[in-house]
mmCIF file of C-alpha atoms in Angstrom:
data_model
loop_
_atom_site.group_PDB
_atom_site.id
_atom_site.type_symbol
_atom_site.label_atom_id
_atom_site.label_comp_id
_atom_site.label_asym_id
_atom_site.label_seq_id
_atom_site.Cartn_x
_atom_site.Cartn_y
_atom_site.Cartn_z
ATOM 1 C CA MET F 84 0.212 9.684 -12.454
ATOM 2 C CA ASN F 85 0.303 6.625 -10.247
ATOM 3 C CA HIS F 86 4.048 6.089 -10.484
ATOM 4 C CA VAL F 87 5.483 9.596 -10.807
ATOM 5 C CA PRO F 88 7.878 10.710 -8.051
ATOM 6 C CA VAL F 89 6.870 13.631 -5.869
ATOM 7 C CA THR F 90 9.711 15.742 -7.265
ATOM 8 C CA VAL F 91 8.296 15.404 -10.778
ATOM 9 C CA LEU F 92 4.714 16.063 -9.656
ATOM 10 C CA ALA F 93 5.892 19.284 -8.042
ATOM 11 C CA THR F 94 6.898 20.560 -11.497
ATOM 12 C CA LEU F 95 3.375 20.283 -12.934
ATOM 13 C CA PRO F 96 1.601 23.585 -13.622
ATOM 14 C CA GLY F 97 -0.314 24.687 -10.539
ATOM 15 C CA PHE F 98 1.463 22.234 -8.223
ATOM 16 C CA THR F 99 3.551 23.120 -5.209
ATOM 17 C CA PRO F 100 5.845 20.744 -3.320
ATOM 18 C CA GLU F 101 3.204 20.538 -0.582
ATOM 19 C CA LEU F 102 0.444 19.666 -3.051
ATOM 20 C CA ALA F 103 2.662 17.042 -4.687
ATOM 21 C CA GLU F 104 3.270 15.452 -1.268
ATOM 22 C CA ARG F 105 -0.473 15.428 -0.561
ATOM 23 C CA VAL F 106 -1.158 13.775 -3.917
ATOM 24 C CA VAL F 107 1.425 11.061 -3.254
ATOM 25 C CA ARG F 108 0.026 10.360 0.231
ATOM 26 C CA SER F 109 -3.490 10.129 -1.180
ATOM 27 C CA ARG F 110 -2.301 7.997 -4.086
ATOM 28 C CA ASP F 111 -0.702 5.562 -1.658
ATOM 29 C CA GLU F 112 -3.787 5.446 0.580
ATOM 30 C CA HIS F 113 -6.107 4.712 -2.362
ATOM 31 C CA HIS F 114 -3.710 2.404 -4.235
ATOM 32 C CA GLY F 115 -3.571 4.792 -7.168
ATOM 33 C CA PHE F 116 -6.077 6.730 -9.192
ATOM 34 C CA ALA F 117 -8.040 5.700 -12.274
ATOM 35 C CA PHE F 118 -9.454 9.102 -13.247
ATOM 36 C CA VAL F 119 -8.569 12.742 -12.806
ATOM 37 C CA GLN F 120 -11.777 13.174 -10.792
ATOM 38 C CA GLU F 121 -10.463 10.775 -8.139
ATOM 39 C CA LEU F 122 -7.310 12.821 -7.891
ATOM 40 C CA GLU F 123 -9.383 15.942 -7.479
ATOM 41 C CA VAL F 124 -11.555 14.495 -4.708
ATOM 42 C CA TYR F 125 -9.085 12.357 -2.749
ATOM 43 C CA ALA F 126 -6.125 14.756 -2.932
ATOM 44 C CA ASP F 127 -8.304 17.856 -2.538
ATOM 45 C CA LEU F 128 -6.872 19.715 -5.518
ATOM 46 C CA PRO F 129 -7.561 23.427 -5.821
ATOM 47 C CA GLY F 130 -10.625 24.238 -7.937
ATOM 48 C CA GLY F 131 -10.079 23.945 -11.665
ATOM 49 C CA LEU F 132 -6.645 22.361 -11.432
ATOM 50 C CA ALA F 133 -7.883 18.887 -12.354
ATOM 51 C CA ASP F 134 -9.504 20.268 -15.506
ATOM 52 C CA GLU F 135 -6.238 21.967 -16.473
ATOM 53 C CA LEU F 136 -4.263 18.761 -15.958
ATOM 54 C CA ALA F 137 -6.721 16.289 -17.489
ATOM 55 C CA GLU F 138 -5.099 16.431 -20.924
ATOM 56 C CA ARG F 139 -1.586 16.048 -19.475
ATOM 57 C CA LEU F 140 -2.010 13.105 -17.109
ATOM 58 C CA VAL F 141 -2.179 9.360 -17.714
ATOM 59 C CA PHE F 142 -3.637 7.041 -15.068
ATOM 60 C CA LEU F 143 -2.166 3.534 -15.212
ATOM 61 C CA ARG F 144 -2.449 1.182 -12.263
#
């Protein structure tokens, strides 16, 4: 999650190009994420999206 390009993030289920951009900006501001909950809070994901993605994402710094 912490190294994926915005174009790839935009292909995730429930993501839009705008949401992918917001995630990348937030990721850069916070120097990456360690948990899906951080992604949910800092990038302001729509409700339930983090739960849907939790099994698909890996958070490596």
